[in-house]
PDB file of C-alpha atoms in Angstrom:
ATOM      1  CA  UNK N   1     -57.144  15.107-213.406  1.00 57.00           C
ATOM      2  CA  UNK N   2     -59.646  17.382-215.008  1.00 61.00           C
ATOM      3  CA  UNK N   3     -62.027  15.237-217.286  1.00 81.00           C
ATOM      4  CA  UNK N   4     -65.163  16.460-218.956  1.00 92.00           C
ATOM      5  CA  UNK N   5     -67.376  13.532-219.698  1.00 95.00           C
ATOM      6  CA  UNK N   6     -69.728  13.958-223.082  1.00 97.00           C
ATOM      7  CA  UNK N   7     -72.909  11.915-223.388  1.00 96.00           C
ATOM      8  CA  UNK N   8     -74.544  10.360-225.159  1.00 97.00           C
ATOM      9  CA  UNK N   9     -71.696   9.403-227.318  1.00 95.00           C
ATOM     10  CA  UNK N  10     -73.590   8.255-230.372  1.00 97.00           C
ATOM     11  CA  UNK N  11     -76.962   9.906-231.592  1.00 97.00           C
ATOM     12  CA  UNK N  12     -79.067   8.587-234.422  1.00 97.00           C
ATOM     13  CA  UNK N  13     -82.131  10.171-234.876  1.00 97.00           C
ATOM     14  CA  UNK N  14     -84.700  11.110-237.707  1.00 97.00           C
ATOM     15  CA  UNK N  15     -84.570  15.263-239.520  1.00 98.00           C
ATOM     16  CA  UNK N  16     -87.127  17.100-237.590  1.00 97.00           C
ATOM     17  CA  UNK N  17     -86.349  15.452-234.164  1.00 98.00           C
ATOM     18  CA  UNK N  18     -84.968  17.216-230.919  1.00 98.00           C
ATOM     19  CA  UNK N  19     -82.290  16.363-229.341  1.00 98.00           C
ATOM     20  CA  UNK N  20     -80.227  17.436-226.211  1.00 98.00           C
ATOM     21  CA  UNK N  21     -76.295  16.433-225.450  1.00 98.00           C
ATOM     22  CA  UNK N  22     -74.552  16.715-222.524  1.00 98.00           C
ATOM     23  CA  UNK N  23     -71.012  17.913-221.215  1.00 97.00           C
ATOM     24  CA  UNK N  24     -70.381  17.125-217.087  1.00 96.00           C
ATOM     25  CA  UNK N  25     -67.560  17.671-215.224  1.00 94.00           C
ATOM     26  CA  UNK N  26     -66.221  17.719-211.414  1.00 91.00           C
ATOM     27  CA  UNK N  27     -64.252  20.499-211.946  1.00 89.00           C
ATOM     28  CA  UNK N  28     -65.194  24.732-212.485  1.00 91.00           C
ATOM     29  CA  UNK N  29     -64.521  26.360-215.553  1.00 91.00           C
ATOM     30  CA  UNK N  30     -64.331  30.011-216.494  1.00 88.00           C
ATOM     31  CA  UNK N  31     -65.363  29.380-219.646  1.00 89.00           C
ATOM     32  CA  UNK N  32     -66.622  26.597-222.094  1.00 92.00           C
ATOM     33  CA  UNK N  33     -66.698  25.832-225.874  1.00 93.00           C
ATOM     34  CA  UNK N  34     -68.375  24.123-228.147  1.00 97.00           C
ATOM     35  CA  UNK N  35     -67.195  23.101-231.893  1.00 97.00           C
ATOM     36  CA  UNK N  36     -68.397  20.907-233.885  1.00 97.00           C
ATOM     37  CA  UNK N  37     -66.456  18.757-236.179  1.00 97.00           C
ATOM     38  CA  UNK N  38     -67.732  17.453-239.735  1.00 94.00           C
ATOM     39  CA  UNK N  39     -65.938  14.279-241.574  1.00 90.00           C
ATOM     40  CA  UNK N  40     -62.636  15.336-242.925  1.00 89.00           C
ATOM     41  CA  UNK N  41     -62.219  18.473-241.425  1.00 93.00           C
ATOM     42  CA  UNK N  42     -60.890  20.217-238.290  1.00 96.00           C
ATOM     43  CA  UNK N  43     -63.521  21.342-235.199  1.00 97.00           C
ATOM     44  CA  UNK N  44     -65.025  24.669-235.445  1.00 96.00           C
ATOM     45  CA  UNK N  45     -66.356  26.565-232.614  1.00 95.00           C
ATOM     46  CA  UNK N  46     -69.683  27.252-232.403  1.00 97.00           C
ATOM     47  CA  UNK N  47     -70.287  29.056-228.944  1.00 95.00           C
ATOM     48  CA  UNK N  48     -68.464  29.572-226.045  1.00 92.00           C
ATOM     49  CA  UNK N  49     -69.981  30.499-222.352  1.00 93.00           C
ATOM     50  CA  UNK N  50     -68.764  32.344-220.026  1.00 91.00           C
ATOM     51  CA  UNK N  51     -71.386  33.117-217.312  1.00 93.00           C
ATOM     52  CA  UNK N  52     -73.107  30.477-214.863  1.00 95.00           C
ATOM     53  CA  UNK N  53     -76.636  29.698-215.745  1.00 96.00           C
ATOM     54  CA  UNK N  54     -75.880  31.407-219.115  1.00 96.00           C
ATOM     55  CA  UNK N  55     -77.808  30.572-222.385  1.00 98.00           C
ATOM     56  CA  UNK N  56     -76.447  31.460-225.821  1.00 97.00           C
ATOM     57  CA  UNK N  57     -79.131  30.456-229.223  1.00 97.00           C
ATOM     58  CA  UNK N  58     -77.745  29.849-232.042  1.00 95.00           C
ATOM     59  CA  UNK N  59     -80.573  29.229-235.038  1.00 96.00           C
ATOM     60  CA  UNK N  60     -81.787  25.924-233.567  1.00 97.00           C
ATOM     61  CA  UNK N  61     -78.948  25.601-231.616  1.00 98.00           C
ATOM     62  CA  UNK N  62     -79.447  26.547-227.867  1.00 98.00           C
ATOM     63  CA  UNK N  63     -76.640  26.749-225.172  1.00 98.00           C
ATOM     64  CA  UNK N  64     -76.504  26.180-221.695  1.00 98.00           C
ATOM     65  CA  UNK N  65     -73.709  26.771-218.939  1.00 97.00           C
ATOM     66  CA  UNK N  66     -74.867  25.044-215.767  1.00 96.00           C
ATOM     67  CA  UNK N  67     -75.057  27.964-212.783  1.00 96.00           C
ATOM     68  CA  UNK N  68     -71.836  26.215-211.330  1.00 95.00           C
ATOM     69  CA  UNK N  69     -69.904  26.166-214.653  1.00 94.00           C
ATOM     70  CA  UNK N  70     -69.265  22.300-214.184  1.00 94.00           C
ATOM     71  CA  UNK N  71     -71.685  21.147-216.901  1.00 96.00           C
ATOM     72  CA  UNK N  72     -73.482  22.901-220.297  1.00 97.00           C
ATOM     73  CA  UNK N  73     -75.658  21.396-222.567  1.00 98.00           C
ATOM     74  CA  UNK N  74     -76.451  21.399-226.145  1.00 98.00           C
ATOM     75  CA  UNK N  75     -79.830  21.272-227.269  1.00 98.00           C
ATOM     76  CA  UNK N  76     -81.016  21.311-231.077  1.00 98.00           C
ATOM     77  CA  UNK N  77     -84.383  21.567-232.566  1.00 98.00           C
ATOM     78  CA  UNK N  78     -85.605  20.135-235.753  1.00 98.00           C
ATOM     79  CA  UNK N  79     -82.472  18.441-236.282  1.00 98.00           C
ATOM     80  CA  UNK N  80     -81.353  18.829-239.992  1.00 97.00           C
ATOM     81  CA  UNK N  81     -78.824  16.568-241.932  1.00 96.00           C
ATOM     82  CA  UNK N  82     -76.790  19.149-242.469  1.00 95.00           C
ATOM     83  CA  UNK N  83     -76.686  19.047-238.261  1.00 97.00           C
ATOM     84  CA  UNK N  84     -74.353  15.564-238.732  1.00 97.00           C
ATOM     85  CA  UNK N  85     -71.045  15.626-237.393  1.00 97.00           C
ATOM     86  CA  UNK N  86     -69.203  15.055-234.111  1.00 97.00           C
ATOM     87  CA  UNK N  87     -70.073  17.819-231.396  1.00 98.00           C
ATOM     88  CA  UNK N  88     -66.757  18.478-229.156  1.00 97.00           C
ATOM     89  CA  UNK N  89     -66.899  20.746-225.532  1.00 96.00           C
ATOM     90  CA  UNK N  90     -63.843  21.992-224.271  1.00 94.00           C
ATOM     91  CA  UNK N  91     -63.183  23.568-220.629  1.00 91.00           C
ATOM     92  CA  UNK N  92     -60.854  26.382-219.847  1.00 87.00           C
ATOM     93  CA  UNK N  93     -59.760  25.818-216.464  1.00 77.00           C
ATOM     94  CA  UNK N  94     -58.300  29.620-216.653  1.00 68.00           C
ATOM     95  CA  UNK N  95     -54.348  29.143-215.227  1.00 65.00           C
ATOM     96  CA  UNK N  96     -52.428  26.773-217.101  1.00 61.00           C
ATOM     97  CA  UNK N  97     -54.086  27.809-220.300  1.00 67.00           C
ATOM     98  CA  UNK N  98     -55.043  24.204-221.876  1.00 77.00           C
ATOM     99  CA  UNK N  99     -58.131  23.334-222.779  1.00 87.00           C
ATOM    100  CA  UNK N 100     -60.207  20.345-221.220  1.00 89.00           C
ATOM    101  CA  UNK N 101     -61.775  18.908-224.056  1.00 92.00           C
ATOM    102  CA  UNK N 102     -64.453  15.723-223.917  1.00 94.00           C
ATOM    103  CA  UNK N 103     -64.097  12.787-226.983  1.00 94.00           C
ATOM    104  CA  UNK N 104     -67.513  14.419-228.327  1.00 95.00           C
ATOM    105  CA  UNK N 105     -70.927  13.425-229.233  1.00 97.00           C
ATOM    106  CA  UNK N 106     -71.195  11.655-232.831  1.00 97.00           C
ATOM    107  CA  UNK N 107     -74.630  12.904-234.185  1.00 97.00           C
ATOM    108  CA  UNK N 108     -75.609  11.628-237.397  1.00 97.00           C
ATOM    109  CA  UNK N 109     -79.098  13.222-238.546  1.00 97.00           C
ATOM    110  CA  UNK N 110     -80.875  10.739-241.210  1.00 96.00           C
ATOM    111  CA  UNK N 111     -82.979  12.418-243.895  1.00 95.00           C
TER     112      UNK N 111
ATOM    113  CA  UNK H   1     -59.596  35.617-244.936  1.00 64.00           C
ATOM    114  CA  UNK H   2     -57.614  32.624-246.035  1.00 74.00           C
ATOM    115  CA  UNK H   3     -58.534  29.499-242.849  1.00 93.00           C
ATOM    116  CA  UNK H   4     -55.395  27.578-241.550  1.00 97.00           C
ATOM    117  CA  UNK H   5     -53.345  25.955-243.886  1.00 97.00           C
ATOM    118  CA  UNK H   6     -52.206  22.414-242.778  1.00 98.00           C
ATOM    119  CA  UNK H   7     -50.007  20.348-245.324  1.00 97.00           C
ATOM    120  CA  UNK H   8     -49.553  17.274-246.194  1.00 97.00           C
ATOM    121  CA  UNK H   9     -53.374  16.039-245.736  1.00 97.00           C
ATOM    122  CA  UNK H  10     -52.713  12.304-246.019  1.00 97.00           C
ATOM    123  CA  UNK H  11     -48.725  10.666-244.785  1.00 97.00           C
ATOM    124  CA  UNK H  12     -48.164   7.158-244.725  1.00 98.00           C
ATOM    125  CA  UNK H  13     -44.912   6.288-242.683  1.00 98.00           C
ATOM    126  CA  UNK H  14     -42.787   3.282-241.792  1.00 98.00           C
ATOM    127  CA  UNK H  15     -42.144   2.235-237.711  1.00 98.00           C
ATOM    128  CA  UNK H  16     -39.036   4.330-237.360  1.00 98.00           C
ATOM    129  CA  UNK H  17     -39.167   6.859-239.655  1.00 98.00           C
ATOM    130  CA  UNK H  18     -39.570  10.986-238.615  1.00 98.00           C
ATOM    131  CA  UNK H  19     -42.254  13.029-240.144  1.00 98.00           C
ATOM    132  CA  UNK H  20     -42.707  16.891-240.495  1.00 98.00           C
ATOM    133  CA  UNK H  21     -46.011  18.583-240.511  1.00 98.00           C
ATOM    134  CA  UNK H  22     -46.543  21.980-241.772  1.00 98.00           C
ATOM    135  CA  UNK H  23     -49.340  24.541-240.570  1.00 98.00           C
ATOM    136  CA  UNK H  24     -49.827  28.054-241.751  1.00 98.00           C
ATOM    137  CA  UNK H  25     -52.418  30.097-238.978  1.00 97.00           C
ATOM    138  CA  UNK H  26     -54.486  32.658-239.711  1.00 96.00           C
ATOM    139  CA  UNK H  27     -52.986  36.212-240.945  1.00 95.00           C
ATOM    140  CA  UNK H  28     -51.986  38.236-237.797  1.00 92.00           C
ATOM    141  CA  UNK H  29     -52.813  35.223-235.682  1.00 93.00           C
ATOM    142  CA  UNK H  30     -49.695  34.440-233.462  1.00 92.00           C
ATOM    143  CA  UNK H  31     -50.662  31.741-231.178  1.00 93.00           C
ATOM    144  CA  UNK H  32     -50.380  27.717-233.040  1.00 96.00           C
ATOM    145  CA  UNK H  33     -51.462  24.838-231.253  1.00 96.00           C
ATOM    146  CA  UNK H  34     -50.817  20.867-232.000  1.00 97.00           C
ATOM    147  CA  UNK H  35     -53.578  18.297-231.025  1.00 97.00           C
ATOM    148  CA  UNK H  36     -53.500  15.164-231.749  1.00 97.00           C
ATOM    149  CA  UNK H  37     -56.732  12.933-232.236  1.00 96.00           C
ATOM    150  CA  UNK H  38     -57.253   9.514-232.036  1.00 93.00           C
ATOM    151  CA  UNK H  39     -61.222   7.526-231.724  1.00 87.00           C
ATOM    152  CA  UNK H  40     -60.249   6.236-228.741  1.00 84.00           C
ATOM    153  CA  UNK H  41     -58.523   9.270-227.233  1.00 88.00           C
ATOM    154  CA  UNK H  42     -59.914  12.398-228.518  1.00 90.00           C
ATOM    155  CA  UNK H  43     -58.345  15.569-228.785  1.00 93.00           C
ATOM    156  CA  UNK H  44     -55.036  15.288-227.160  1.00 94.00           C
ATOM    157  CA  UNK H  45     -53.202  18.482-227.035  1.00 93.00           C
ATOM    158  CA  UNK H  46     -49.527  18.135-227.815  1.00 96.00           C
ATOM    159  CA  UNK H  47     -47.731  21.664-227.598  1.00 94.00           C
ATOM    160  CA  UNK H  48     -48.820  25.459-228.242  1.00 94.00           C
ATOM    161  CA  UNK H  49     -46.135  28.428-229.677  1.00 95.00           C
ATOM    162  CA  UNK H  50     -46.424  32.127-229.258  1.00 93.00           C
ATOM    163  CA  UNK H  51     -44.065  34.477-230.598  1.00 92.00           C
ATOM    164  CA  UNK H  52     -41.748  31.851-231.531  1.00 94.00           C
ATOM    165  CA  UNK H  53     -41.184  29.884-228.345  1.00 94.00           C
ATOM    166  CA  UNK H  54     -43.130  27.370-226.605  1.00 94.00           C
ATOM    167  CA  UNK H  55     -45.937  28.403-224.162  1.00 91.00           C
ATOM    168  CA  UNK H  56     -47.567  25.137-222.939  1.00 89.00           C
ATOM    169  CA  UNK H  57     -46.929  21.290-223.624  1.00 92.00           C
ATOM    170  CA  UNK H  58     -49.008  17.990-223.024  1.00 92.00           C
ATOM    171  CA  UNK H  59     -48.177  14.850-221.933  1.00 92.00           C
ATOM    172  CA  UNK H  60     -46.346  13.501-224.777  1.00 96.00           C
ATOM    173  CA  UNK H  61     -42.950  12.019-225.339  1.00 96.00           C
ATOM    174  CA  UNK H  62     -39.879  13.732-226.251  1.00 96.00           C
ATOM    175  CA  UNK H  63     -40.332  12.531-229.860  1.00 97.00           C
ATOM    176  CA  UNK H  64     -42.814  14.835-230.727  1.00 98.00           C
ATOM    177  CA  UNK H  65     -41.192  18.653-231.202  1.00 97.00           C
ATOM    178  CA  UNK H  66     -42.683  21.317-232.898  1.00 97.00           C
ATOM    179  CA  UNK H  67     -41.353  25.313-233.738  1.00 97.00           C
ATOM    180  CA  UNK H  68     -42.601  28.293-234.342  1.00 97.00           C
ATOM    181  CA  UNK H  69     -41.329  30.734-237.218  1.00 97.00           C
ATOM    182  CA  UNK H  70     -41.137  34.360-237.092  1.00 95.00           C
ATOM    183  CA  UNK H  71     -44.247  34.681-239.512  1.00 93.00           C
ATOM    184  CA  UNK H  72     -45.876  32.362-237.277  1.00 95.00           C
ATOM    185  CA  UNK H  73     -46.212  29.302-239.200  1.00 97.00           C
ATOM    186  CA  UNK H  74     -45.358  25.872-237.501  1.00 98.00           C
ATOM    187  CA  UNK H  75     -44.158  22.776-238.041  1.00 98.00           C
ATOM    188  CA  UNK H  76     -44.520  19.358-235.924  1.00 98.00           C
ATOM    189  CA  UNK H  77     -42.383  16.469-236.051  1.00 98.00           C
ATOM    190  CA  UNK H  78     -42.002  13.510-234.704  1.00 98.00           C
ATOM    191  CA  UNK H  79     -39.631  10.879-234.571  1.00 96.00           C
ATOM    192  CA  UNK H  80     -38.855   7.045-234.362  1.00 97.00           C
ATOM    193  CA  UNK H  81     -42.766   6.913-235.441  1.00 98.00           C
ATOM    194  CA  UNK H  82     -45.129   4.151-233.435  1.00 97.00           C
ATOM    195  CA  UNK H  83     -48.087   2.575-234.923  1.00 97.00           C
ATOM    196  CA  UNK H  84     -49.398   4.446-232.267  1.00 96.00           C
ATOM    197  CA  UNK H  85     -48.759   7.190-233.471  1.00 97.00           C
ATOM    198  CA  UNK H  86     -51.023   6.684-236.733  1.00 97.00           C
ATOM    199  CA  UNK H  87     -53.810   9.773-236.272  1.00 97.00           C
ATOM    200  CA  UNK H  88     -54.937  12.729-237.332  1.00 97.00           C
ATOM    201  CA  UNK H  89     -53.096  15.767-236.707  1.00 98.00           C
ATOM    202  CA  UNK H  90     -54.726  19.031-236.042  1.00 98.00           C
ATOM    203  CA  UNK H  91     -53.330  22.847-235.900  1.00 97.00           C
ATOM    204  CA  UNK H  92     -55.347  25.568-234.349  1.00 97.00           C
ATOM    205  CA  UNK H  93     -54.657  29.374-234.368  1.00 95.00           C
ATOM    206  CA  UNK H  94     -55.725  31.911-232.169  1.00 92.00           C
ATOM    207  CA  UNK H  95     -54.921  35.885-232.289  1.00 88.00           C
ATOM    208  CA  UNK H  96     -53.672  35.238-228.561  1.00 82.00           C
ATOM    209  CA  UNK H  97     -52.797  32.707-226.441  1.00 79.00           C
ATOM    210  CA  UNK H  98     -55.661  29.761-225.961  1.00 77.00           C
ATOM    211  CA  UNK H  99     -58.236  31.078-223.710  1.00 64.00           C
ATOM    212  CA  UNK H 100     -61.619  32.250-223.827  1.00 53.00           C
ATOM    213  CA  UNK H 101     -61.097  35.580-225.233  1.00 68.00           C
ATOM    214  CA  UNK H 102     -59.171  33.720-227.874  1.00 79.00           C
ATOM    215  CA  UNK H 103     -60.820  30.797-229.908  1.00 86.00           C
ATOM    216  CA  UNK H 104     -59.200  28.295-232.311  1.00 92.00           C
ATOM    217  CA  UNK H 105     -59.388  28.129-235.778  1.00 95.00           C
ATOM    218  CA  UNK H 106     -58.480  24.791-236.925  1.00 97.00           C
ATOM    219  CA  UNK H 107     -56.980  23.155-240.173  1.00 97.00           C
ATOM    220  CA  UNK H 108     -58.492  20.479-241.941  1.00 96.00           C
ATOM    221  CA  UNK H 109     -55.604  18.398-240.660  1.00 97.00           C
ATOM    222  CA  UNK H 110     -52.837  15.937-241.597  1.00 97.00           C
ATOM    223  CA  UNK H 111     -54.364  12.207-241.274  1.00 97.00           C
ATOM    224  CA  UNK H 112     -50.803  10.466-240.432  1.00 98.00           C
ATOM    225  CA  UNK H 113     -50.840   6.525-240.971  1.00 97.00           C
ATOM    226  CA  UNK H 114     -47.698   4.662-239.748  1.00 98.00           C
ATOM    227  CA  UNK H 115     -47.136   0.953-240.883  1.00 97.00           C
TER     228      UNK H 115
END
Protein backbone atom coordinates (compact mmCIF):
# COMPACT_ATOMS: atom_id res chain seq x y z
CA UNK A 1 0.00 0.00 0.00
CA UNK A 2 1.30 3.34 -1.06
CA UNK A 3 1.19 5.78 2.02
CA UNK A 4 2.71 9.21 2.16
CA UNK A 5 3.29 10.15 5.74
CA UNK A 6 2.97 14.20 6.55
CA UNK A 7 4.73 15.62 9.59
CA UNK A 8 4.50 17.43 11.81
CA UNK A 9 0.81 17.16 11.94
CA UNK A 10 0.05 20.22 14.02
CA UNK A 11 2.11 23.57 13.79
CA UNK A 12 1.61 26.53 16.07
CA UNK A 13 3.93 29.10 15.72
CA UNK A 14 4.23 33.02 16.06
CA UNK A 15 3.82 35.59 12.36
CA UNK A 16 7.32 36.14 11.33
CA UNK A 17 8.59 32.58 12.20
CA UNK A 18 9.99 29.85 9.72
CA UNK A 19 8.82 26.86 9.40
CA UNK A 20 9.50 23.63 7.33
CA UNK A 21 6.85 20.50 6.80
CA UNK A 22 7.48 17.36 5.61
CA UNK A 23 5.92 14.71 3.11
CA UNK A 24 7.92 10.96 3.16
CA UNK A 25 7.12 8.10 1.46
CA UNK A 26 8.55 4.44 0.52
CA UNK A 27 7.31 4.58 -2.69
CA UNK A 28 8.53 6.82 -6.24
CA UNK A 29 6.41 9.28 -7.65
CA UNK A 30 6.41 11.00 -11.01
CA UNK A 31 5.05 13.80 -9.71
CA UNK A 32 3.86 15.54 -6.41
CA UNK A 33 1.35 18.23 -5.25
CA UNK A 34 0.81 20.40 -2.82
CA UNK A 35 -2.66 22.27 -1.86
CA UNK A 36 -3.48 23.81 0.82
CA UNK A 37 -6.82 23.80 2.40
CA UNK A 38 -8.40 26.84 4.46
CA UNK A 39 -11.55 26.25 6.99
CA UNK A 40 -14.65 25.73 5.00
CA UNK A 41 -13.37 25.30 1.77
CA UNK A 42 -12.01 22.69 -0.67
CA UNK A 43 -7.86 22.17 -1.14
CA UNK A 44 -6.22 24.23 -3.68
CA UNK A 45 -3.04 23.41 -5.30
CA UNK A 46 -0.29 25.35 -4.79
CA UNK A 47 2.73 23.60 -6.65
CA UNK A 48 3.32 20.51 -8.09
CA UNK A 49 6.99 18.84 -8.83
CA UNK A 50 7.94 16.93 -11.23
CA UNK A 51 11.77 16.59 -11.34
CA UNK A 52 14.08 14.90 -8.56
CA UNK A 53 15.98 17.34 -6.50
CA UNK A 54 13.62 20.00 -7.98
CA UNK A 55 12.81 23.34 -6.16
CA UNK A 56 9.79 25.46 -7.08
CA UNK A 57 9.42 29.28 -4.83
CA UNK A 58 6.47 30.45 -4.43
CA UNK A 59 6.54 34.16 -2.53
CA UNK A 60 7.70 32.72 0.80
CA UNK A 61 6.77 29.52 -0.11
CA UNK A 62 9.72 27.23 -1.23
CA UNK A 63 9.39 23.64 -2.70
CA UNK A 64 11.38 20.73 -2.61
CA UNK A 65 11.18 17.22 -4.44
CA UNK A 66 13.70 14.93 -2.79
CA UNK A 67 16.34 13.65 -5.77
CA UNK A 68 14.51 10.17 -5.43
CA UNK A 69 10.95 11.59 -5.69
CA UNK A 70 9.99 9.69 -2.37
CA UNK A 71 9.82 12.79 -0.15
CA UNK A 72 9.36 16.94 -0.77
CA UNK A 73 9.22 19.45 1.64
CA UNK A 74 7.54 22.64 2.32
CA UNK A 75 9.31 25.38 3.74
CA UNK A 76 7.78 28.97 4.55
CA UNK A 77 9.39 32.10 5.65
CA UNK A 78 7.98 34.80 7.76
CA UNK A 79 4.97 32.90 8.31
CA UNK A 80 1.85 35.21 7.97
CA UNK A 81 -1.73 34.56 9.40
CA UNK A 82 -3.06 34.60 6.35
CA UNK A 83 -0.48 31.30 5.94
CA UNK A 84 -3.22 29.27 8.42
CA UNK A 85 -4.82 26.38 7.05
CA UNK A 86 -4.21 22.65 6.57
CA UNK A 87 -1.28 21.92 4.00
CA UNK A 88 -2.19 18.52 1.98
CA UNK A 89 0.69 16.53 -0.48
CA UNK A 90 -0.53 14.21 -2.85
CA UNK A 91 1.62 11.54 -4.95
CA UNK A 92 0.95 10.47 -8.47
CA UNK A 93 2.18 7.09 -8.71
CA UNK A 94 1.74 7.57 -12.73
CA UNK A 95 -0.39 4.08 -13.83
CA UNK A 96 -3.49 3.70 -12.09
CA UNK A 97 -4.08 7.40 -12.12
CA UNK A 98 -5.10 8.05 -8.25
CA UNK A 99 -3.56 10.23 -6.26
CA UNK A 100 -1.63 9.31 -2.93
CA UNK A 101 -2.56 11.93 -0.73
CA UNK A 102 -1.13 12.37 3.15
CA UNK A 103 -3.94 13.61 6.10
CA UNK A 104 -1.92 17.08 5.93
CA UNK A 105 -0.16 19.41 8.15
CA UNK A 106 -2.61 21.77 10.29
CA UNK A 107 -0.66 25.14 10.48
CA UNK A 108 -2.24 27.76 12.37
CA UNK A 109 -0.05 31.11 12.23
CA UNK A 110 -0.92 33.40 15.46
CA UNK A 111 -0.73 37.16 14.93
CA UNK B 1 -14.07 31.73 -14.70
CA UNK B 2 -16.85 30.52 -12.49
CA UNK B 3 -14.78 27.66 -9.62
CA UNK B 4 -16.68 24.29 -9.07
CA UNK B 5 -20.02 24.41 -8.02
CA UNK B 6 -20.88 21.84 -5.25
CA UNK B 7 -24.56 21.90 -3.81
CA UNK B 8 -26.07 21.36 -1.01
CA UNK B 9 -23.19 22.81 1.42
CA UNK B 10 -24.62 21.51 4.70
CA UNK B 11 -27.14 17.80 4.69
CA UNK B 12 -28.23 16.36 7.75
CA UNK B 13 -29.53 12.69 7.19
CA UNK B 14 -31.15 9.88 9.15
CA UNK B 15 -29.25 6.08 9.44
CA UNK B 16 -30.91 4.68 6.37
CA UNK B 17 -31.76 7.28 4.32
CA UNK B 18 -29.96 7.98 0.50
CA UNK B 19 -28.52 11.29 -0.29
CA UNK B 20 -27.62 13.00 -3.68
CA UNK B 21 -24.83 15.41 -4.10
CA UNK B 22 -24.54 17.71 -6.93
CA UNK B 23 -21.18 19.17 -8.47
CA UNK B 24 -20.85 21.42 -11.44
CA UNK B 25 -16.74 21.41 -12.74
CA UNK B 26 -15.15 23.92 -14.32
CA UNK B 27 -16.33 25.10 -18.01
CA UNK B 28 -14.66 22.74 -20.60
CA UNK B 29 -13.31 20.68 -17.74
CA UNK B 30 -14.38 16.97 -18.35
CA UNK B 31 -12.75 14.95 -15.76
CA UNK B 32 -14.96 14.99 -11.90
CA UNK B 33 -13.61 13.36 -9.05
CA UNK B 34 -15.37 12.35 -5.50
CA UNK B 35 -13.22 12.39 -2.25
CA UNK B 36 -14.37 11.94 0.72
CA UNK B 37 -12.73 13.47 3.98
CA UNK B 38 -12.91 12.57 7.32
CA UNK B 39 -10.17 13.99 10.52
CA UNK B 40 -9.25 10.76 11.05
CA UNK B 41 -8.96 9.56 7.45
CA UNK B 42 -8.11 12.28 5.17
CA UNK B 43 -8.80 12.56 1.71
CA UNK B 44 -10.28 9.35 0.63
CA UNK B 45 -10.92 9.19 -3.00
CA UNK B 46 -14.22 7.59 -3.87
CA UNK B 47 -14.70 7.48 -7.81
CA UNK B 48 -13.53 9.75 -10.88
CA UNK B 49 -15.84 10.22 -14.43
CA UNK B 50 -14.60 11.19 -17.81
CA UNK B 51 -16.73 11.59 -20.67
CA UNK B 52 -19.59 10.18 -18.94
CA UNK B 53 -18.38 6.83 -17.66
CA UNK B 54 -16.33 5.84 -14.83
CA UNK B 55 -12.48 5.89 -15.09
CA UNK B 56 -11.15 4.89 -11.62
CA UNK B 57 -12.85 3.87 -8.18
CA UNK B 58 -11.59 3.59 -4.45
CA UNK B 59 -12.15 1.32 -1.94
CA UNK B 60 -15.60 2.04 -1.01
CA UNK B 61 -18.78 0.08 -0.76
CA UNK B 62 -21.30 -0.45 -3.32
CA UNK B 63 -23.51 2.20 -1.65
CA UNK B 64 -21.74 4.98 -2.82
CA UNK B 65 -22.47 5.58 -6.89
CA UNK B 66 -21.90 8.54 -8.66
CA UNK B 67 -22.61 9.65 -12.75
CA UNK B 68 -21.46 11.73 -15.01
CA UNK B 69 -23.74 13.94 -17.41
CA UNK B 70 -23.07 14.85 -20.86
CA UNK B 71 -22.23 18.56 -19.80
CA UNK B 72 -20.07 17.07 -17.33
CA UNK B 73 -21.66 17.80 -14.15
CA UNK B 74 -21.92 14.97 -11.45
CA UNK B 75 -23.78 13.75 -8.93
CA UNK B 76 -22.86 11.30 -5.86
CA UNK B 77 -25.12 9.30 -3.90
CA UNK B 78 -25.15 7.15 -1.43
CA UNK B 79 -27.36 4.89 0.17
CA UNK B 80 -28.58 3.12 3.44
CA UNK B 81 -26.39 6.13 5.05
CA UNK B 82 -23.91 5.10 8.23
CA UNK B 83 -22.98 7.44 10.89
CA UNK B 84 -19.93 6.73 9.31
CA UNK B 85 -20.62 8.12 6.67
CA UNK B 86 -21.11 11.75 8.30
CA UNK B 87 -18.12 13.92 6.35
CA UNK B 88 -17.35 16.28 4.11
CA UNK B 89 -17.71 15.68 0.57
CA UNK B 90 -15.41 17.10 -1.97
CA UNK B 91 -15.58 17.36 -6.02
CA UNK B 92 -12.54 18.16 -8.02
CA UNK B 93 -12.29 18.94 -11.80
CA UNK B 94 -9.58 18.65 -14.03
CA UNK B 95 -9.45 19.49 -18.00
CA UNK B 96 -8.14 15.74 -18.25
CA UNK B 97 -7.95 12.85 -16.44
CA UNK B 98 -6.11 13.21 -12.75
CA UNK B 99 -2.50 13.37 -13.33
CA UNK B 100 0.18 15.74 -13.22
CA UNK B 101 -0.42 17.53 -16.34
CA UNK B 102 -3.92 17.88 -14.99
CA UNK B 103 -4.58 19.48 -11.47
CA UNK B 104 -7.82 19.63 -9.44
CA UNK B 105 -9.92 22.33 -8.83
CA UNK B 106 -12.00 21.67 -5.92
CA UNK B 107 -15.52 22.79 -4.56
CA UNK B 108 -16.07 24.19 -1.34
CA UNK B 109 -17.82 20.93 -0.56
CA UNK B 110 -20.98 19.32 0.87
CA UNK B 111 -20.39 18.80 4.84
CA UNK B 112 -22.86 15.60 5.12
CA UNK B 113 -23.98 14.83 8.85
CA UNK B 114 -25.92 11.54 9.35
CA UNK B 115 -27.81 10.95 12.73
Amino acid sequence: TQLLEQSPQFLSIQEGENLTVYCNSSSVFSSLQWYRQEPGEGPVLLVTVVTGGEVKKLKRLTFQFGDARKDSSLHITAAQPGDTGLYLCAGNAGNNRKLIWGLGTSLAVNP
Amino acid sequence: KAGVTQTPRYLIKTRGQQVTLSCSPISGHRSVSWYQQTPGQGLQFLFEYFSETQRNKGNFPGRFSGRQFSNSRSEMNVSTLELGDSALYLCASSVGLTGYNSPLHFGNGTRLTVT
